[in-house]
Coordinates of C-alpha atoms and ligand atoms in Angstrom, one line a residue:
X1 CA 30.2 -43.4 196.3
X2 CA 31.5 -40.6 194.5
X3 CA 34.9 -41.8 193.8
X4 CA 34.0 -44.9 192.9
X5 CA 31.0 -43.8 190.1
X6 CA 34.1 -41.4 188.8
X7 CA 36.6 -44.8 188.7
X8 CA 33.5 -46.9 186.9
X9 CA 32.7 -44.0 184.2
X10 CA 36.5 -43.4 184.1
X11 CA 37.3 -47.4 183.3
X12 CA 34.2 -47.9 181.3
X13 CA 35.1 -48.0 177.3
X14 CA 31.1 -47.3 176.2
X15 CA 27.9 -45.6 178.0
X16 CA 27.0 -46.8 181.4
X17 CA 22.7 -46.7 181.6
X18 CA 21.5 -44.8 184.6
X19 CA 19.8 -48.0 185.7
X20 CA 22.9 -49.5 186.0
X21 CA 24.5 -47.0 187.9
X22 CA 21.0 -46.9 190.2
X23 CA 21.6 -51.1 190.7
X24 CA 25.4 -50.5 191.5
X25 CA 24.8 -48.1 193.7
X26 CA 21.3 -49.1 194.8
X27 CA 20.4 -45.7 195.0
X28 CA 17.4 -43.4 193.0
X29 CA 17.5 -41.9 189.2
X30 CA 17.3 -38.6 191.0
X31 CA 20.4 -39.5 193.3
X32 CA 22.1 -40.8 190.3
X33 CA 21.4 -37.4 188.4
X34 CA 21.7 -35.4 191.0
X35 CA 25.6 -36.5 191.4
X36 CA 26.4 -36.2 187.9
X37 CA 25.2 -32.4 188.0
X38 CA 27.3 -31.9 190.7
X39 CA 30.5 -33.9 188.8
X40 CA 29.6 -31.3 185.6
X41 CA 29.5 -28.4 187.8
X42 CA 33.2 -29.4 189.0
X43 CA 34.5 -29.8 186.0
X44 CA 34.1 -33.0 184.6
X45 CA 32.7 -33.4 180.7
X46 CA 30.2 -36.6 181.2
X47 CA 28.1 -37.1 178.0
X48 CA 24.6 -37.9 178.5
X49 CA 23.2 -39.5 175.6
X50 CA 19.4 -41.0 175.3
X51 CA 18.8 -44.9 175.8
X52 CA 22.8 -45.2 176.0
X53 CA 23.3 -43.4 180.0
X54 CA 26.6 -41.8 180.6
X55 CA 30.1 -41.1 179.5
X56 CA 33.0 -39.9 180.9
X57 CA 35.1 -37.6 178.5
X58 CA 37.0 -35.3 180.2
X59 CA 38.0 -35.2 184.2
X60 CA 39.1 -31.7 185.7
X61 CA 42.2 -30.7 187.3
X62 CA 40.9 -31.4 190.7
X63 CA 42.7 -32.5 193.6
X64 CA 39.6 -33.5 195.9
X65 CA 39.9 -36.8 197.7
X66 CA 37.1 -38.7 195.6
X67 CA 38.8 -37.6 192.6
X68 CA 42.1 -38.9 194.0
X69 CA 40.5 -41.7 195.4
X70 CA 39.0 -42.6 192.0
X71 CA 42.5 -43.0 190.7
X72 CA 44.8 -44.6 193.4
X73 CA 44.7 -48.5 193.2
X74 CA 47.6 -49.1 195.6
X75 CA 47.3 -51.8 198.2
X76 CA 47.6 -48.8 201.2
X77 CA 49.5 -45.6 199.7
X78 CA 46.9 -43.0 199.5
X79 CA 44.1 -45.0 199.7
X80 CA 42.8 -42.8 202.2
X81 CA 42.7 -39.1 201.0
X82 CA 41.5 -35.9 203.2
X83 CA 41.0 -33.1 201.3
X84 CA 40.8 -29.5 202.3
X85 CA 40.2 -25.9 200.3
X86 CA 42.5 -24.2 202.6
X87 CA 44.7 -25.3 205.4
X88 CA 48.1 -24.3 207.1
X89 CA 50.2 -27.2 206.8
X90 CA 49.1 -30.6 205.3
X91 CA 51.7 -32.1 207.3
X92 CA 50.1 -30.5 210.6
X93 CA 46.8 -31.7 209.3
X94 CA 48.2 -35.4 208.5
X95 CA 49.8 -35.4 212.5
X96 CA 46.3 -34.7 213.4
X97 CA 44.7 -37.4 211.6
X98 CA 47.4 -39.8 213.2
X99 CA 46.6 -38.6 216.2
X100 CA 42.6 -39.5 215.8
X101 CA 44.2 -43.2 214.7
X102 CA 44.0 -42.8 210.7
X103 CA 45.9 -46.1 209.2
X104 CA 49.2 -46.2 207.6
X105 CA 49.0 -45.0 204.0
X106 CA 46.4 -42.3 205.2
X107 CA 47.2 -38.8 202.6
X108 CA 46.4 -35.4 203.8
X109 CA 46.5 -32.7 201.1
X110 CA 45.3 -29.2 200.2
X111 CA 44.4 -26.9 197.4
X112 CA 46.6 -24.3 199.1
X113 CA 48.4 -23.3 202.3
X114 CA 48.7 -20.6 204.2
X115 CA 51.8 -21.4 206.7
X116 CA 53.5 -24.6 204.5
X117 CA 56.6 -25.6 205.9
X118 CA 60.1 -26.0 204.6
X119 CA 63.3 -27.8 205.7
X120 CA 65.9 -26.1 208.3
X121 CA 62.7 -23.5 209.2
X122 CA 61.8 -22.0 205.9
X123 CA 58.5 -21.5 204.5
X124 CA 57.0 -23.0 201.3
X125 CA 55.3 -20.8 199.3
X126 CA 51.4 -22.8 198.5
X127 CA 49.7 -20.8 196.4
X128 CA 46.1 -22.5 195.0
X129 CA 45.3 -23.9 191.9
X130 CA 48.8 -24.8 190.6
X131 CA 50.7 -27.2 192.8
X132 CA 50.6 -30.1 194.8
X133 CA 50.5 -30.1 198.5
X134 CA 50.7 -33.8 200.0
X135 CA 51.5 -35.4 203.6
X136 CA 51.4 -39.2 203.9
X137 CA 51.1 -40.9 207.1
X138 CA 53.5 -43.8 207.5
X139 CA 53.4 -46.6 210.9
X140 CA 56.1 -48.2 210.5
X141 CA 57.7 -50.9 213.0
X142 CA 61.0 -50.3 212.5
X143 CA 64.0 -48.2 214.8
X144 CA 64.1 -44.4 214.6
X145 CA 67.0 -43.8 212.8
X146 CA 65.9 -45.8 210.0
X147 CA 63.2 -43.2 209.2
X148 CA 65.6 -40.8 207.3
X149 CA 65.9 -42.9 204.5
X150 CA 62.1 -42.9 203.9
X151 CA 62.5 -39.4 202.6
X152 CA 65.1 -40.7 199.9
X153 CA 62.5 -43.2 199.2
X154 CA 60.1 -40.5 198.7
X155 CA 62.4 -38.4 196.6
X156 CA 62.8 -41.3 194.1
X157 CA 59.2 -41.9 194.1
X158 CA 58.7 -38.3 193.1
X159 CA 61.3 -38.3 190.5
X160 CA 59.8 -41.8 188.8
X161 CA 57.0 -40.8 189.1
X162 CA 57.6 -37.2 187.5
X163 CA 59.6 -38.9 184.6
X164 CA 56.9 -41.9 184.0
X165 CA 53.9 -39.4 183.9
X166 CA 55.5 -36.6 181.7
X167 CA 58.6 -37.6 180.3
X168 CA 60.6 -34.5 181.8
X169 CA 64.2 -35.8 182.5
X170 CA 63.5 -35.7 186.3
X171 CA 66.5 -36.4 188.6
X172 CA 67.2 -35.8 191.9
X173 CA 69.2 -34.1 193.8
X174 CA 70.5 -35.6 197.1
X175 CA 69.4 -36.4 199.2
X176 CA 66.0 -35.7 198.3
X177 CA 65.2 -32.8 196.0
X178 CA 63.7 -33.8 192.7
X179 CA 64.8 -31.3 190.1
X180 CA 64.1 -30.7 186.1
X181 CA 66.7 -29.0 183.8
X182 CA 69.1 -28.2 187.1
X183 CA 66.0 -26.1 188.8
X184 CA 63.7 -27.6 192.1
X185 CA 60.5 -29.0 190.8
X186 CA 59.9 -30.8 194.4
X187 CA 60.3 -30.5 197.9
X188 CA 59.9 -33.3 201.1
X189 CA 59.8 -32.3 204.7
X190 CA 59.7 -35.8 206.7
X191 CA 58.6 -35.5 210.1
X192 CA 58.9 -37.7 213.2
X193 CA 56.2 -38.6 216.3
X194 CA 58.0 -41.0 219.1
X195 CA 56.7 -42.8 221.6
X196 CA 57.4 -41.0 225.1
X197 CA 59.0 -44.2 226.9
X198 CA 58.8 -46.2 224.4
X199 CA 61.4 -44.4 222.3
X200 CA 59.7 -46.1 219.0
X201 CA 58.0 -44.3 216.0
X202 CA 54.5 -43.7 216.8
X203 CA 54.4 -42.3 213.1
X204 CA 55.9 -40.4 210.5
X205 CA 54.3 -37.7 207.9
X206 CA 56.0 -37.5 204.9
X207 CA 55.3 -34.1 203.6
X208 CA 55.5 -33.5 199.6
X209 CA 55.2 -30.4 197.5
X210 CA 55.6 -30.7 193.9
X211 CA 55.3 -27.3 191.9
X212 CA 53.0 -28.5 188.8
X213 CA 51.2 -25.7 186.7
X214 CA 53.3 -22.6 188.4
X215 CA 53.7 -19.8 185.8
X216 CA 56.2 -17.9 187.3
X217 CA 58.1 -18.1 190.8
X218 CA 58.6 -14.6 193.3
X219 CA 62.4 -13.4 193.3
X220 CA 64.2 -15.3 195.6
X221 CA 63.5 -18.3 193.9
X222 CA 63.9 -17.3 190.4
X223 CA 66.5 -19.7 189.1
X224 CA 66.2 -22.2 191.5
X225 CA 62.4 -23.2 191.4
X226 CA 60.6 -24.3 188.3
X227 CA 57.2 -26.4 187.6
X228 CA 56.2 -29.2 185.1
X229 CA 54.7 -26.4 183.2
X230 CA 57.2 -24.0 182.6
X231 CA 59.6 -26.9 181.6
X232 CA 57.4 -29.5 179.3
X233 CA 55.7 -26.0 177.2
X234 CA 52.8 -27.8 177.9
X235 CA 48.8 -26.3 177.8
X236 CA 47.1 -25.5 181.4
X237 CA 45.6 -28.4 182.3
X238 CA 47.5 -31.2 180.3
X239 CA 49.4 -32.1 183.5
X240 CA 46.5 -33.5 185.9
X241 CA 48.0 -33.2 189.7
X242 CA 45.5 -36.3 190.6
X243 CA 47.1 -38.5 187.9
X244 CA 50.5 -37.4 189.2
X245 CA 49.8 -37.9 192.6
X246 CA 48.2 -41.4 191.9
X247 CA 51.8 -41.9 190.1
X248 CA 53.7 -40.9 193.4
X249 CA 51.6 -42.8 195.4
X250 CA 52.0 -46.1 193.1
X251 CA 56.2 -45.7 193.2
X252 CA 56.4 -45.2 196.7
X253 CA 54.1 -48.1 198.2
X254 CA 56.5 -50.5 195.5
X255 CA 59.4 -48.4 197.0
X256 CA 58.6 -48.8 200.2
X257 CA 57.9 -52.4 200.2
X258 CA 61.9 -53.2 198.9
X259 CA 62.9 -50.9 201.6
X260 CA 61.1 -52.7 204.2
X261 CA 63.2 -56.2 203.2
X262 CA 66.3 -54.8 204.3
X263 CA 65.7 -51.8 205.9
X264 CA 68.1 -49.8 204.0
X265 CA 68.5 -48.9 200.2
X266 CA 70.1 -52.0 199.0
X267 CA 67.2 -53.0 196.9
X268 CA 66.6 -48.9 195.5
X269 CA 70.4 -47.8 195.3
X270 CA 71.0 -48.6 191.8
X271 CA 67.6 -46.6 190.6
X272 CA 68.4 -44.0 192.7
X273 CA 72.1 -43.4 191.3
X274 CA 70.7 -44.0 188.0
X275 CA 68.8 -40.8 188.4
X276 CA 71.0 -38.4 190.5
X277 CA 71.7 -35.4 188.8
X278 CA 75.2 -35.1 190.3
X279 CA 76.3 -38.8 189.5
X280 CA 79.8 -39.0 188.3
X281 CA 79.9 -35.0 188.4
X282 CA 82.0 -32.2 190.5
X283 CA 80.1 -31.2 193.3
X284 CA 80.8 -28.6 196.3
X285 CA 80.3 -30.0 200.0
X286 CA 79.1 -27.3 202.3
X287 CA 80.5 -28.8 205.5
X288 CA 80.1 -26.8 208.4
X289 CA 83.7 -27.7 209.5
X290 CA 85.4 -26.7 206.0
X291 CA 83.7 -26.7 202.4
X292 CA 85.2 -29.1 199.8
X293 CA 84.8 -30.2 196.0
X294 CA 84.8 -33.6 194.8
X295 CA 83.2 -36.1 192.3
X296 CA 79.8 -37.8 193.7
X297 CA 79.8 -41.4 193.2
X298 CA 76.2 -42.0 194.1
X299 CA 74.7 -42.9 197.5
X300 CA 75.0 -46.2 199.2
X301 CA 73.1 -48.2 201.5
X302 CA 72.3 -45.9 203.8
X303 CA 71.6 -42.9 202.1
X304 CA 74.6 -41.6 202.2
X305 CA 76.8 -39.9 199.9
X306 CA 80.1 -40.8 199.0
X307 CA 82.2 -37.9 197.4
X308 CA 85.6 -38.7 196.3
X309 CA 88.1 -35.8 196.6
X310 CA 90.6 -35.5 194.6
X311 CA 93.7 -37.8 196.5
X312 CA 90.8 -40.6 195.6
X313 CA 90.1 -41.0 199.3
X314 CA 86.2 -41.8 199.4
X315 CA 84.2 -39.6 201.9
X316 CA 80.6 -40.2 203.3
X317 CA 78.8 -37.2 203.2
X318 CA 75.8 -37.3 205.9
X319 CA 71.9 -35.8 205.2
X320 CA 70.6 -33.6 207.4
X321 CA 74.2 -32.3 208.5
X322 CA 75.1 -31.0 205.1
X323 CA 74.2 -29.7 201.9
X324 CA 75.8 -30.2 198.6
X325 CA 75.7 -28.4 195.4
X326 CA 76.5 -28.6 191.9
X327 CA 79.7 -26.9 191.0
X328 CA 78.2 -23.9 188.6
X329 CA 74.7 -24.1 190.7
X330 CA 71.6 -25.2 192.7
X331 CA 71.9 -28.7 191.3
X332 CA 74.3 -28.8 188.5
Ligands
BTN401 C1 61.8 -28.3 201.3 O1 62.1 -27.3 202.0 O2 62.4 -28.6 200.3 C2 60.6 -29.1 201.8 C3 59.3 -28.6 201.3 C4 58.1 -29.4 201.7 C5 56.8 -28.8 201.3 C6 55.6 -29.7 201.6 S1 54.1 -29.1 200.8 C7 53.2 -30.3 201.7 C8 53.8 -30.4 203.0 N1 53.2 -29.5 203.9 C9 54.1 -28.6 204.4 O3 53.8 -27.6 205.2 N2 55.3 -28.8 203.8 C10 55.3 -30.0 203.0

């Protein structure tokens, strides 16, 4: 109820009367009164003027689920949020809700976390107040080794998403960190649940952190990391994480849906090259088996990307197995 009286005072261009809200809601004045105290005390600037009823002028930075939930209008993606102050991982928290049988499209996320989890075992520093921690549940029906290209998805999502809601020229770099001015602005960690015979995805948690109103970033990332903040100049609170995340959550279910007609990238290739940092630039290849510099040429179908060296031969370079970086740095 909650989330939907923020969405009507949110979408409402004049005063709503308390009786109206009381007949919407069918519930008391007092209920009706006592809620909007509670939305003031959270944050949110509602007007309260005499024989007119309510207004909504300002909404906090707030990233609980009825605020989220008054903001995300997608068909499934994130129409479901859980919330929590504190947690360790909101991917560990998202498994769990798959595991009580939350639909597809469920979202887990957090204020903060205490153990968040990286790629190839590194950690991912959560502090509260400043960033986004995300996991969404995904049951999908098709073959496991389809599922890594879901995290590309996401990556474009992010990077859409970041470049629709603020304008920052956000790219990404493959396969799927989104990056602003050359520096990491987002992370994914996708995860997998099989069946035990049936070999078939039970689910997958796509796990997002997105480093919004950071101020500053602890040594070993100094260089690398940045947040929306530090590169648009703009005031504390200009950049709401709700509207963001209601941004990400919109791209991805549209996403997700073209993915789903061909079960590869075919339909999302062309945005995706559109936006890679490295497109058409000299990038290093960390292979394991030898390291080598080439020009990307965007991703194709499958995710892949296809490097060309310098006798013009055309090499598929594989996620997961190895990383690439610009030529001068992280990304560029
Ligand atoms: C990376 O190493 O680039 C991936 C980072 C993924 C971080 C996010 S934050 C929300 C979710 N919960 C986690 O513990 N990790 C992911």
């Amino acid at each position: 109820m909650k989330a939907e009286m923020i969405r009507l005072l949110r979408e409402s261009k004049d005063y709503i009367s308390g009786q109206e809200l009381c007949d919407r809601f069918q519930v008391s004045r007092t209920a009706i009164w006592k809620i909007i105290n509670q939305l003031k005390e959270e944050g949110y600037v509602i007007e309260a003027k005499q024989n007119k009823g309510y207004r909504l002028m300002e909404s906090p930075d707030s990233m609980e689920a009825y605020e989220l939930e008054s903001r995300i209008c997608t068909k499934w993606a994130g129409r479901k949020v859980s919330y929590k102050r504190e947690t360790g991982s909101t991917n560990i928290d998202c498994k769990q809700l798959a595991g009580q049988g939350a639909p597809h499209g469920t979202l887990a996320v957090a204020e903060m976390q205490v153990s968040g989890r990286g790629r190839r075992g590194r950690n991912w520093q959560s502090p509260a107040g400043t960033s986004i921690y995300m996991s969404l549940l995904c049951r999908p029906d098709f073959p496991p080794e389809k599922a890594p290209m879901l995290t590309l998805v996401m990556g474009l999502s992010v990077a859409q998403a970041v470049g629709g809601y603020t304008d920052l020229p956000a790219k990404i770099k493959w396969p799927n960190d989104v990056v602003v001015n050359g520096k990491k602005i987002c992370g994914i960690l996708t995860e997998m649940e099989m069946g035990l015979e049936t070999k078939e995805i039970q689910y997958l948690v796509i796990g997002v952190g997105i480093n919004v109103g950071n101020r500053e970033f602890p040594e070993p990332l100094q260089g690398i990391a940045t947040s929306l903040y530090l590169e648009s100049g703009e005031q504390d609170g200009k950049i709401l994480r709700a509207v963001l995340v209601q941004h990400v959550m919109e791209a991805f279910e549209k996403n997700y849906e073209l993915f789903l007609e061909t079960l590869d990238l075919s339909f999302l290739q062309e945005s995706y090259n559109v936006l890679l940092v490295n497109q058409d630039a000299a990038v290093k290849v960390l292979d394991p088996k030898g390291e080598y510099t080439g020009v990307a040429r965007g991703i194709d179908q499958d995710g892949d990307l296809l490097v060309e060296t310098e006798d013009k031969t055309v090499k598929k370079v594989y996620a997961g197995e190895v990383s690439v970086r610009g030529l001068y740095g992280y990304a560029e």
